[in-house]
Short mmCIF file of C-alpha atoms and ligand atoms in Angstrom, two decimals:
data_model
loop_
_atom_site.label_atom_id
_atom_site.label_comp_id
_atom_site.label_asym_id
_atom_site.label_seq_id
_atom_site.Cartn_x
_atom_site.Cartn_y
_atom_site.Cartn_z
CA UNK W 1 81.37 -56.02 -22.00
CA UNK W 2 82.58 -57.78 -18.57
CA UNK W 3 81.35 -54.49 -16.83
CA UNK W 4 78.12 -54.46 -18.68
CA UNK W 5 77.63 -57.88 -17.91
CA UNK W 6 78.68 -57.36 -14.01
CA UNK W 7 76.27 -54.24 -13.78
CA UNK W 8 73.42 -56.84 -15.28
CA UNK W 9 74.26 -59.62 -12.96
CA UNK W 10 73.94 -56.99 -10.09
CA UNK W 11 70.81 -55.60 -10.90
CA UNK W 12 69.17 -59.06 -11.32
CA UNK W 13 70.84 -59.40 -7.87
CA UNK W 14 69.15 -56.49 -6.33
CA UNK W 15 65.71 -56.97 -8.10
CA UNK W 16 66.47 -60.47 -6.95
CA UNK W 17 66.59 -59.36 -3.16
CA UNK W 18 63.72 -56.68 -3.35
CA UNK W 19 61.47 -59.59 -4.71
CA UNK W 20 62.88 -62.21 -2.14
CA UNK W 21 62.19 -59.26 0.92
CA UNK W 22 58.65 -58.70 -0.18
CA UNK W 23 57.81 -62.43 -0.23
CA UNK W 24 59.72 -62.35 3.19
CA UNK W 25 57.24 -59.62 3.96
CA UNK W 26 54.04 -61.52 3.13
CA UNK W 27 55.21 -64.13 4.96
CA UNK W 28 55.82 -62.09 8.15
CA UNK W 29 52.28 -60.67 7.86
CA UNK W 30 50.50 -64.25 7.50
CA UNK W 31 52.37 -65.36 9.96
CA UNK W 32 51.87 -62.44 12.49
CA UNK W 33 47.67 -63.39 11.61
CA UNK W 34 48.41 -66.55 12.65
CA UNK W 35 50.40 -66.24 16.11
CA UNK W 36 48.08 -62.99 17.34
CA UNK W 37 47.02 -59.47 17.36
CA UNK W 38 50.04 -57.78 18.76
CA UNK W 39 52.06 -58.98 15.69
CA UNK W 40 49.63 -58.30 13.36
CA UNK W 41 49.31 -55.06 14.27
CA UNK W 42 52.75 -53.92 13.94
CA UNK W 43 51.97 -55.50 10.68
CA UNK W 44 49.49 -53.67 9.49
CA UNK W 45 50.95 -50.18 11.26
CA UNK W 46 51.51 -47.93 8.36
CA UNK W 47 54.92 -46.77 9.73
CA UNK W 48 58.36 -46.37 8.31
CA UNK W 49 60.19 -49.78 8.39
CA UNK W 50 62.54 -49.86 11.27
CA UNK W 51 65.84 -51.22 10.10
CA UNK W 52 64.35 -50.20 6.59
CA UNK W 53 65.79 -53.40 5.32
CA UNK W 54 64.31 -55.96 7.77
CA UNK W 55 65.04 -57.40 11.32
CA UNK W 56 68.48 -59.75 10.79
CA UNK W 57 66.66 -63.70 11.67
CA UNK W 58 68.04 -64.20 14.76
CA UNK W 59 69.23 -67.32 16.31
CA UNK W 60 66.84 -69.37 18.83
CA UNK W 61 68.15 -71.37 21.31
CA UNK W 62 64.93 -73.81 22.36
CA UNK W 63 63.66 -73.89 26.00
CA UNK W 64 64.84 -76.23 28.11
CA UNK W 65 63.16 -79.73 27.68
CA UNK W 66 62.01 -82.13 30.48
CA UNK W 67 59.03 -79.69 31.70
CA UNK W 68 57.50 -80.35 34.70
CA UNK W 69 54.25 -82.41 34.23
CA UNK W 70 51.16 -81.65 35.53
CA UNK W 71 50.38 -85.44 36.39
CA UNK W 72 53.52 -84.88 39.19
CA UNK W 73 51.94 -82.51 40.74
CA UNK W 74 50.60 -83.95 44.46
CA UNK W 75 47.47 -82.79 45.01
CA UNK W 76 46.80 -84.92 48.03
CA UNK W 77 49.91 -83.79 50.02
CA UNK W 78 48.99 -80.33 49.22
CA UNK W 79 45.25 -81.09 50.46
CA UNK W 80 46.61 -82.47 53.84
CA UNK W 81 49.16 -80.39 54.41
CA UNK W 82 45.99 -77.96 54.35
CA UNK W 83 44.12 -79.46 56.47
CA UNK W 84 46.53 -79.86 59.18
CA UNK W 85 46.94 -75.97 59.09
CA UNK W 86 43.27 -75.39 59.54
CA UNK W 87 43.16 -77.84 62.29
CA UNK W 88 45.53 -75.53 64.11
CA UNK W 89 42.62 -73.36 64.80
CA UNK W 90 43.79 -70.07 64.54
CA UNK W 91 47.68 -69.00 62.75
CA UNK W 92 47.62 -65.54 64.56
CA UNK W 93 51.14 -64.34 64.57
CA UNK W 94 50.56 -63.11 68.15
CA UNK W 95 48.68 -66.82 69.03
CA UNK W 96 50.90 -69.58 70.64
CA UNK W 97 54.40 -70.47 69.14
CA UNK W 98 54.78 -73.63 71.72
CA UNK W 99 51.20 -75.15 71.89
CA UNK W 100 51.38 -78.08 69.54
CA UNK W 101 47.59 -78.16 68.97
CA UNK W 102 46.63 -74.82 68.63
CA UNK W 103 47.99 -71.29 66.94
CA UNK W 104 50.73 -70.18 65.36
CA UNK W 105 53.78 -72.70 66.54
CA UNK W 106 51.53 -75.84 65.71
CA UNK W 107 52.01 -74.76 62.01
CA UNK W 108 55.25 -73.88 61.95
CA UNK W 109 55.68 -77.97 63.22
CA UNK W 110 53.66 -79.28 60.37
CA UNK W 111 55.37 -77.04 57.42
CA UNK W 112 58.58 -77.85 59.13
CA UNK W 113 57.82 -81.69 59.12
CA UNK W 114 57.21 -81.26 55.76
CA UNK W 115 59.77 -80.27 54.68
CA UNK W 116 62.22 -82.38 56.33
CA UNK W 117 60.41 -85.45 54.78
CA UNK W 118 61.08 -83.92 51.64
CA UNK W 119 64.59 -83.45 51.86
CA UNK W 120 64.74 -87.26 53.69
CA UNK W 121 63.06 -88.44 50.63
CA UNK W 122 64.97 -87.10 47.62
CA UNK W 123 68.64 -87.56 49.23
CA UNK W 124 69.26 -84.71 51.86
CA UNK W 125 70.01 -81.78 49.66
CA UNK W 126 67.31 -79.89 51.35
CA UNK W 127 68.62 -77.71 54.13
CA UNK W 128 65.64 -76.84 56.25
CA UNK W 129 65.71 -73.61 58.85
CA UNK W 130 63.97 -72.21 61.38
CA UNK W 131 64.69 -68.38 61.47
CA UNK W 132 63.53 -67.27 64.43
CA UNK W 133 63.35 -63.12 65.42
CA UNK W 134 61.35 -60.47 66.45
CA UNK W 135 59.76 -57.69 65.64
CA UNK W 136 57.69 -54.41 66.38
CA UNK W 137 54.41 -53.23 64.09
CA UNK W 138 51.42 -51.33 64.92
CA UNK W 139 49.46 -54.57 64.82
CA UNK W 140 51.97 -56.23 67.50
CA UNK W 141 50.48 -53.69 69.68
CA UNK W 142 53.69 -51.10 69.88
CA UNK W 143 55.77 -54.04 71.66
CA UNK W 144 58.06 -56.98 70.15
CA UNK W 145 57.32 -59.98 69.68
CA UNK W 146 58.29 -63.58 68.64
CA UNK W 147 58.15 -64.74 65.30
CA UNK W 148 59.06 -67.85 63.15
CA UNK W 149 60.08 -68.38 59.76
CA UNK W 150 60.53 -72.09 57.96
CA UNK W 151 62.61 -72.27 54.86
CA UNK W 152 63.79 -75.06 52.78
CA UNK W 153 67.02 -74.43 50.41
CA UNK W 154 67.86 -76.57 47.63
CA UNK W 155 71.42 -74.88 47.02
CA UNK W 156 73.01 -74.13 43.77
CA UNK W 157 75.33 -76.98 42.13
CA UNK W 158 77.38 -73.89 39.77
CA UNK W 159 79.71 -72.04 41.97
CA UNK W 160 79.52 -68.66 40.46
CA UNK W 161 75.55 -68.80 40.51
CA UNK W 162 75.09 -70.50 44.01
CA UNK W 163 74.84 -67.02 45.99
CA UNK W 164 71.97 -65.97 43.42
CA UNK W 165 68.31 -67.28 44.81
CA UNK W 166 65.33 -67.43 43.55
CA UNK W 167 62.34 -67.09 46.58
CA UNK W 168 59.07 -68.64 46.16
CA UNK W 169 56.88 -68.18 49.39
CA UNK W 170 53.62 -68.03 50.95
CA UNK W 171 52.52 -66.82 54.63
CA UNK W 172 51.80 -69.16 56.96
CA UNK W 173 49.74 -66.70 60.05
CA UNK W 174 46.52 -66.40 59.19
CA UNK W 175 43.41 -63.86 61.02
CA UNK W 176 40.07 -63.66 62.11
CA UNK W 177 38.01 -60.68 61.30
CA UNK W 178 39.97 -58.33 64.23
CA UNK W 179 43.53 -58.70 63.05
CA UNK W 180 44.49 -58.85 67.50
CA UNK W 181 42.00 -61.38 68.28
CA UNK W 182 44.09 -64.36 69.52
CA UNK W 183 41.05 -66.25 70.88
CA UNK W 184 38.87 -66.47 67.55
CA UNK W 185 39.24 -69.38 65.22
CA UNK W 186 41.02 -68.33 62.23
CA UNK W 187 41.42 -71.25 59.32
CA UNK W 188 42.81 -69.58 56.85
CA UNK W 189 43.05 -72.48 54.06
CA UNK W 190 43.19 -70.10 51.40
CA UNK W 191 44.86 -67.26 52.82
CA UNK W 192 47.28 -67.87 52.87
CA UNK W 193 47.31 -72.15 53.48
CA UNK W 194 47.23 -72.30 49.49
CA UNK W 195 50.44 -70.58 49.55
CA UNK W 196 52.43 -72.64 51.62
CA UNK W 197 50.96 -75.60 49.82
CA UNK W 198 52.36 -73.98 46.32
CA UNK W 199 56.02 -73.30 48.17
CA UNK W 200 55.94 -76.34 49.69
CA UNK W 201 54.94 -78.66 47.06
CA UNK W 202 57.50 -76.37 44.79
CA UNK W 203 60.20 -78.22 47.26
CA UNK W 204 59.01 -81.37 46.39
CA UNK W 205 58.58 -81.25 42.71
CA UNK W 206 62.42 -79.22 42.40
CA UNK W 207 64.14 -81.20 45.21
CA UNK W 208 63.21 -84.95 43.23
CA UNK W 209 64.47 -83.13 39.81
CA UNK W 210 67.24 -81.94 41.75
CA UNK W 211 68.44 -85.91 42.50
CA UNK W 212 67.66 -87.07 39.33
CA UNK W 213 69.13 -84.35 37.00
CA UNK W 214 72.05 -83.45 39.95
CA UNK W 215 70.81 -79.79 40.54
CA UNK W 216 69.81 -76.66 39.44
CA UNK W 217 72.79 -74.27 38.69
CA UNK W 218 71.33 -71.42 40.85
CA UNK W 219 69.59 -71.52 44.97
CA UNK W 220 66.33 -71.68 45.37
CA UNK W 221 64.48 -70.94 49.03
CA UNK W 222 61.07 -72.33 49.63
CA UNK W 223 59.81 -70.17 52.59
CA UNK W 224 57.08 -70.16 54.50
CA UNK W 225 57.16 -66.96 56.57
CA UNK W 226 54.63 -65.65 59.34
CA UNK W 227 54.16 -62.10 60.52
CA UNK W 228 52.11 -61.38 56.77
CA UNK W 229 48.83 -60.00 58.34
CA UNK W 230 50.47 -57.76 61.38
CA UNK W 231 52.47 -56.10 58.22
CA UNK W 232 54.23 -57.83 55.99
CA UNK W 233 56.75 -58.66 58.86
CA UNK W 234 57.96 -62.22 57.90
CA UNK W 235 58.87 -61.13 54.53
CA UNK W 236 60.63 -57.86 55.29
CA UNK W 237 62.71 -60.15 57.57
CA UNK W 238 63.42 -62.87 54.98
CA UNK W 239 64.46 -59.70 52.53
CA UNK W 240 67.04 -58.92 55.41
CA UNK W 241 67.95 -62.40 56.36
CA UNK W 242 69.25 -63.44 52.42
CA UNK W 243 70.92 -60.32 52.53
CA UNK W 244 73.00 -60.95 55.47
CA UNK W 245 73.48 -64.78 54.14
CA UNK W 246 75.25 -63.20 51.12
CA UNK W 247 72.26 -64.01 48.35
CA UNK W 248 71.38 -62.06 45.52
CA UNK W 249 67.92 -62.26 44.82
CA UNK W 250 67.20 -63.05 41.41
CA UNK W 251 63.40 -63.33 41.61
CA UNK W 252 60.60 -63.89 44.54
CA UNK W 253 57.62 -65.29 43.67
CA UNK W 254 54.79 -64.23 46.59
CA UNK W 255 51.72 -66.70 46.58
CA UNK W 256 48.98 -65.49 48.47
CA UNK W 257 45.36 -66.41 48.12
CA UNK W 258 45.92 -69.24 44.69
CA UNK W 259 43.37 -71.66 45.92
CA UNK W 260 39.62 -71.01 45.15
CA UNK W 261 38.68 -71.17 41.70
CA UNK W 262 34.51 -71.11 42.12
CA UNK W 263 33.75 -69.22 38.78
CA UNK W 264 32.23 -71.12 35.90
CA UNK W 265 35.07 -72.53 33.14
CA UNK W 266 37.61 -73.32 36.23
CA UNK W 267 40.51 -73.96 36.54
CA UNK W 268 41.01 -70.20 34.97
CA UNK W 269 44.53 -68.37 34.44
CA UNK W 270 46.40 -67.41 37.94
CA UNK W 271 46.84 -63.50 38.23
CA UNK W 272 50.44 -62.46 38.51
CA UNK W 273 50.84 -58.87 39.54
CA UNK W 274 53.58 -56.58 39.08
CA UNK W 275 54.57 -53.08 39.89
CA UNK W 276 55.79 -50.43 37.68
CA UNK W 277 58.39 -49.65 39.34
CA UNK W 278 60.48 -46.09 39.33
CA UNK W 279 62.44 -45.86 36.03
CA UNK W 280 61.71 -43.45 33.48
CA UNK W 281 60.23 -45.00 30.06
CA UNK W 282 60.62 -48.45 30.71
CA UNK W 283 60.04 -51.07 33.37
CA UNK W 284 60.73 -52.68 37.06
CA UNK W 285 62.88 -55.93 37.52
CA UNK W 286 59.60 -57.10 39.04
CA UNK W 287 57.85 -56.64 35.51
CA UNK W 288 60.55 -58.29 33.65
CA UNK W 289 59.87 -61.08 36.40
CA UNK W 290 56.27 -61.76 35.33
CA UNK W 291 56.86 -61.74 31.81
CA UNK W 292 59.25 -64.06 32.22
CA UNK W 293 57.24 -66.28 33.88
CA UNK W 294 54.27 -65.80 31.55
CA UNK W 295 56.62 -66.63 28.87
CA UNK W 296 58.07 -69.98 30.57
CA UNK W 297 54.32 -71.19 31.62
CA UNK W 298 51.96 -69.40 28.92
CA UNK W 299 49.75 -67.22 28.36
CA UNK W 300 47.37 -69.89 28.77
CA UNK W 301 48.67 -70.31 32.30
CA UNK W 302 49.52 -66.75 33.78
CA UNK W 303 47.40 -63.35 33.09
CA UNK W 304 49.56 -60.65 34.23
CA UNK W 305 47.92 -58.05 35.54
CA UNK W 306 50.78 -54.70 35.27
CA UNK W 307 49.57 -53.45 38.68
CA UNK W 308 52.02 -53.87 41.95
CA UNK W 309 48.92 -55.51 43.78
CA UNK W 310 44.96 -55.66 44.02
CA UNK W 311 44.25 -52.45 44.13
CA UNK W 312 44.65 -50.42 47.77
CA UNK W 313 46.13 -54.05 49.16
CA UNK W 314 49.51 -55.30 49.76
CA UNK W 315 51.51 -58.52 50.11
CA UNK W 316 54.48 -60.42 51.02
CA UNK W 317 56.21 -59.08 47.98
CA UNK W 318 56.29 -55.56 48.64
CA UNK W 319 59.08 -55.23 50.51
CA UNK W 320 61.37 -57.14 47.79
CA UNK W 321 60.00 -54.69 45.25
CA UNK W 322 60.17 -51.33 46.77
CA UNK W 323 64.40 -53.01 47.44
CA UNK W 324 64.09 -52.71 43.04
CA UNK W 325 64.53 -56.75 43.37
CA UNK W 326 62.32 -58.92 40.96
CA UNK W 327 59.31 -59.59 43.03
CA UNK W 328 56.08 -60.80 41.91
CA UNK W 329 52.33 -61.66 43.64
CA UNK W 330 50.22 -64.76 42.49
CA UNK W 331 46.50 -64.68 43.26
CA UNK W 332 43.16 -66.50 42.14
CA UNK W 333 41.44 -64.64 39.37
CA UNK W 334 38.76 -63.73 41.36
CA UNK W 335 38.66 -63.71 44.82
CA UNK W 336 35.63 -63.60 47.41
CA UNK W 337 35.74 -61.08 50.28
CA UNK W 338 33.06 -63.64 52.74
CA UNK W 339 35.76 -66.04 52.91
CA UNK W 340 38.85 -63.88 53.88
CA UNK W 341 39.90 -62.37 57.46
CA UNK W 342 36.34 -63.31 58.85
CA UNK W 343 35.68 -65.14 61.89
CA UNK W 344 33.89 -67.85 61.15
CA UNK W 345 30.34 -67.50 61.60
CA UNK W 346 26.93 -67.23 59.73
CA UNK W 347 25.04 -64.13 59.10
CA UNK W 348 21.52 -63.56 57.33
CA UNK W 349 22.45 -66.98 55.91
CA UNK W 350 25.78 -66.09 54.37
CA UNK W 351 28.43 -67.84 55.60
CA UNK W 352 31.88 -65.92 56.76
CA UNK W 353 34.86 -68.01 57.20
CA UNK W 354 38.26 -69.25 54.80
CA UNK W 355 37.26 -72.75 55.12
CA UNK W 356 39.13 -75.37 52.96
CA UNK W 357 35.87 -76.82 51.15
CA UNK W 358 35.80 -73.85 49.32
CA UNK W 359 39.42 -74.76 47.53
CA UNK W 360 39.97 -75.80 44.44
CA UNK W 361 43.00 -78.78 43.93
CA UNK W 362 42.70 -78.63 39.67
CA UNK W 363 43.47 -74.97 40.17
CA UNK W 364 45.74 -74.79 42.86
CA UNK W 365 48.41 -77.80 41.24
CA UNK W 366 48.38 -75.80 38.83
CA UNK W 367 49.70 -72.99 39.94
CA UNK W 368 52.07 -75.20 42.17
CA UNK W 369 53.23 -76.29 38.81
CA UNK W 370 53.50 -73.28 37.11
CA UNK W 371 55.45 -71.99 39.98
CA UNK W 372 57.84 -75.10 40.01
CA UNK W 373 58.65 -74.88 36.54
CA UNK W 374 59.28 -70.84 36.30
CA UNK W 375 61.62 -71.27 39.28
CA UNK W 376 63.36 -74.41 37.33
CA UNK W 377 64.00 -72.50 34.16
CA UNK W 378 64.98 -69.95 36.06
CA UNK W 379 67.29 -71.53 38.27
CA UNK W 380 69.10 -73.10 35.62
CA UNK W 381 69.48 -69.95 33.12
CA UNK W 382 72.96 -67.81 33.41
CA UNK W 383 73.10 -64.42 35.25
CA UNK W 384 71.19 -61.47 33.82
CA UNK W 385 73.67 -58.88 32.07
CA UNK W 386 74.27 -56.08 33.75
CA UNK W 387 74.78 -52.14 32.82
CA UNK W 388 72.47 -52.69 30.02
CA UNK W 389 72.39 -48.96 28.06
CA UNK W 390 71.02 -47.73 25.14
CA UNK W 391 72.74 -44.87 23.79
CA UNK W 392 73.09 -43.45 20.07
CA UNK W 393 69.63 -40.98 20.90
CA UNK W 394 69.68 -38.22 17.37
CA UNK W 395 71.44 -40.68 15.35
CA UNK W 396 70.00 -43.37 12.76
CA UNK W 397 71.31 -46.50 14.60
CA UNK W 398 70.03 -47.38 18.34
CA UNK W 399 73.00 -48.99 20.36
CA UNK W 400 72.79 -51.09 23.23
CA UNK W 401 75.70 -52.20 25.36
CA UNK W 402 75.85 -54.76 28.37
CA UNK W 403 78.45 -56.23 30.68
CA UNK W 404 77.71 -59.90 32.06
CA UNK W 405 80.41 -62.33 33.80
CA UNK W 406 82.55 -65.18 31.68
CA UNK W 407 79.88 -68.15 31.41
CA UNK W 408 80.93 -71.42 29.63
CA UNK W 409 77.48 -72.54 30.12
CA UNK W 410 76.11 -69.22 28.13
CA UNK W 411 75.31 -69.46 24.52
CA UNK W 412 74.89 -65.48 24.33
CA UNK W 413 72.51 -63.21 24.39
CA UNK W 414 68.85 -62.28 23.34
CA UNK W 415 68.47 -58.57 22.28
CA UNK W 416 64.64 -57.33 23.07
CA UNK W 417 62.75 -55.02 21.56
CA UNK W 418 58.92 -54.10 21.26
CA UNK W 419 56.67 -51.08 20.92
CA UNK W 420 56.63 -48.72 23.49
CA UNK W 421 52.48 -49.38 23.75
CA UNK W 422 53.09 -53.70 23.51
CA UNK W 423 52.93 -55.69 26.38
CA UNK W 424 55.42 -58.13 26.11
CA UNK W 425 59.06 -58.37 24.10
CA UNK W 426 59.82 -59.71 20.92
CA UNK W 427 63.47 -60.87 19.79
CA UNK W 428 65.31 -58.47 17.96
CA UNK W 429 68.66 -60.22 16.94
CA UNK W 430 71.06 -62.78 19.22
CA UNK W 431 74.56 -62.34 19.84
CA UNK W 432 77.10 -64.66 21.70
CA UNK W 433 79.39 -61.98 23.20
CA UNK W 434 78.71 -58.92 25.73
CA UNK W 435 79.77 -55.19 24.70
CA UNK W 436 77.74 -53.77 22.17
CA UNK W 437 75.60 -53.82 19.22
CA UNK W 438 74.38 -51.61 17.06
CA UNK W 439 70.71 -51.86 15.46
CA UNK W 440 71.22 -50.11 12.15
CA UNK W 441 67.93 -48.16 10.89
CA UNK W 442 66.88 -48.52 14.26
CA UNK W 443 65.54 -45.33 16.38
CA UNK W 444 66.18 -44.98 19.93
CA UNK W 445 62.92 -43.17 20.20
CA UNK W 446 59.84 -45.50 18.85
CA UNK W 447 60.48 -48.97 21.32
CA UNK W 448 61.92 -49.92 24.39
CA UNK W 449 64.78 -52.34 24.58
CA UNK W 450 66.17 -55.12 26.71
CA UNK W 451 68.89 -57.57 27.04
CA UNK W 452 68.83 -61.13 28.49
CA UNK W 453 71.30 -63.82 28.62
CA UNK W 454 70.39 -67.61 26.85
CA UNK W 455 71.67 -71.15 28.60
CA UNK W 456 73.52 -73.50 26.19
CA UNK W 457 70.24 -75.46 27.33
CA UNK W 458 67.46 -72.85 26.41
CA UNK W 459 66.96 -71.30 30.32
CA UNK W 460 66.76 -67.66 29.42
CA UNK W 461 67.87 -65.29 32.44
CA UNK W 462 65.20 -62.86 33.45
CA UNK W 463 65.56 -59.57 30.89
CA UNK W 464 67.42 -56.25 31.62
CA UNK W 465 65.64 -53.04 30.19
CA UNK W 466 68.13 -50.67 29.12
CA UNK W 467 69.14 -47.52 30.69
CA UNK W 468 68.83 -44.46 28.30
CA UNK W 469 71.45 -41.80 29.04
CA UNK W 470 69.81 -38.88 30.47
CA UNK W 471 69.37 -36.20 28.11
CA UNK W 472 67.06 -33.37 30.08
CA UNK W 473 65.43 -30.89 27.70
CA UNK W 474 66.69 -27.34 28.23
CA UNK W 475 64.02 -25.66 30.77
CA UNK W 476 63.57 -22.28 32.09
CA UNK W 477 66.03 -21.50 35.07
CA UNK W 478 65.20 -22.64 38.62
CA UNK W 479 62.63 -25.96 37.40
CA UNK W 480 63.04 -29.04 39.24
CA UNK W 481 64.36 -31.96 36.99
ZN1 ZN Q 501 47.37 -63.33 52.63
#
């Protein structure tokens, strides 16, 4: 009779659980109607349930509070700071580095003022340097020349995360319509004067929240570097230069051309652009980069465009991604070709020229902010895991391992998921210790899968795709994996 009664009990319990996953279900599908298509789709896919039993709920650690505010943002210093570039009359890498009223040097003075007001201002912890070097391109004419880089560095209060650094930066050289023309005016507010505005005004914004909150736990490195339009020679230096300093890059953020805004509905979304990179079925650092940052300033904010740059152009950011470091571009969403590298000058009553009344300040503070606070969050999140590997390919259960460093200021880890043909990821499950989990139900073979570490305060690290093991289909003798 106990038995009986037992066997009853359980089968109430299991109709019990059926009826309490279906309403579970329904609830899932509203709510993927309500928060957009990509979930709704996946719940409306008439697929087999992967785990058949339902994704475990997992645990969510909320973002960091005390986001930056737009209101903070100084549009007037970025303005002026502008407008003293301009006033420099031409930024030609090969122009003067020692007049102090016109070409290259003259700029490097007023982003180096700058910056050392900055640091006076919010209590010293802003080291600024002047890297000076030289190089050899095509377009320095076969032969080497000088060049300047200015960087501020707010350094890293945690001692294990200090030698990580996060790089935003814009160029500061600028160019007429010949790209050796020394002579020709060359004003350059938007390319690439928006830029430095962003990194600079970045160095404000972090370097105050730095003295009030006591630091950020990783380094951040507000550069402004030159050398851009003779070939991307600043910013292969800087690569070099936090090399040799004994940094690990943890993410660059390359602005370049994020201050005009002329279509109707402005301020619009900022384009972030990233690369595919090289790894088979899944993704570049430099991808995880954006969505991280689309994810820490909204979709609202960012539009990432899954493309290393505008198409047959490059930027300041290349040479960080082709290294396989995190490395992303931000542009205006649309840009116009009258008013960059063209010597100033009117033709059948069309102006040429990068002038600064063309600039938008609503749209550029905002990507100065959106910058600011993607380079907080990340700052002040633990290190990515490492070794992240997905093995457990013609078996039911997907497994994932990672390795990451001891942490006491980790609360775990986020494990990633989403459809091979999504966009973006969606939490699977969160665990508090590295090693390895195993998705039950879950097949290797129908989504991609990614690790990233969560901050006791809600800073999420940037998120590690995992490696599959490499299983090469048999081929006929002699072909070329
Ligand atoms: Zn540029």
């Amino acid at each position: 009779m106990m038995n009986r009664m037992n066997s009853l009990l359980c089968k109430v319990e299991i109709r019990f659980a059926r009826f309490a996953r279906k309403v579970l279900a329904v609830a899932g599908f509203l709510l993927a109607g309500a928060t957009g298509p990509s979930l709704a789709q996946k719940a409306v896919a008439h697929d087999p349930a992967e785990p058949p039993s339902g994704k475990p709920q997992a645990k969510f650690v909320a973002r960091p509070a005390g986001r930056i505010a737009r209101q903070t943002v100084d549009e007037k210093g970025m303005r002026s700071l502008i407008s003293e570039l301009v006033e420099c009359g031409t930024r030609l890498t090969l122009s003067s580095w020692s007049d102090p009223k016109r070409g290259i040097g003259c700029a490097r003075d007023h982003i180096a003022a700058r910056m050392t007001t900055i640091s006076k201002e919010t209590g010293g912890r802003l080291q600024v340097v002047v890297d000076k070097f030289e190089m050899t391109a095509e377009r320095t004419g076969g032969k080497a020349v000088p060049l300047e880089n200015v960087y501020a560095i707010l350094p890293g209060t945690d001692a294990k995360l200090a030698k990580r650094i996060f790089i935003v930066s814009g160029h500061f050289d600028s160019r007429p319509s010949d790209v050796m023309d020394l002579k020709a005016d060359a004003p350059g507010a938007d390319d690439d004067g928006s830029g430095v505005a962003v990194s600079v005004e970045s160095a404000r914004l972090l370097s105050k929240i730095a003295q009030v909150h006591g630091g950020l736990r990783a380094t951040i490195l507000f550069a402004a570097v030159s050398g851009e339009e003779q070939g991307l020679l600043g910013s292969s230096h800087l690569n070099e230069w936090v090399k040799q300093q004994g940094y690990t890059v943890g993410g660059m953020l390359d602005d370049d051309i994020v201050g005009a805004d002329p279509a109707p509905g402005a301020p619009h979304r900022v384009r972030v652009f990233s690369g595919n990179g090289e790894i088979d079925d899944a993704d570049s650092a430099s991808r995880e980069l954006a969505r991280a940052i689309e994810e820490i300033d909204g979709r609202d904010a960012i539009r990432m465009v899954f493309r290393v740059d505008r198409y047959g152009r490059g930027g300041d950011h290349y040479p960080f991604y082709k290294a396989g470091l995190p490395a992303v571009r931000f542009t205006e969403p649309l840009e116009n070709y009258d008013h960059q590298h063209q010597t100033p000058r009117t033709e059948n009553g069309v102006e040429y020229g990068d002038y600064e009344k063309y600039l938008n300040f609503a749209f550029m503070g905002n990507v100065a902010r959106d910058n600011a606070e993607a380079l907080r969050q990340l700052a002040m999140a633990p290190a990515p895991p490492t070794n992240a590997r997905l093995t457990g390919a013609v078996t039911p259960d997907a497994k994932i391992s990672w390795a990451a460093d001891e942490d006491l200021l980790r609360a775990g880890f986020e494990i990633l998921w989403r459809e091979t043909t999504e966009p973006r990821w969606q939490v699977y499950g969160f665990t508090d210790k590295a090693g390895e989990t195993v998705l039950k139900g879950v097949s290797t073979d129908n989504h991609f899968f990614a690790v990233r570490a969560v901050g006791k305060n809600g800073a999420r690290s940037i998120a590690v795709v995992t490696e599959i093991e490499r299983r090469p289909p048999p081929m006929p003798t002699g072909t070329k994996q």
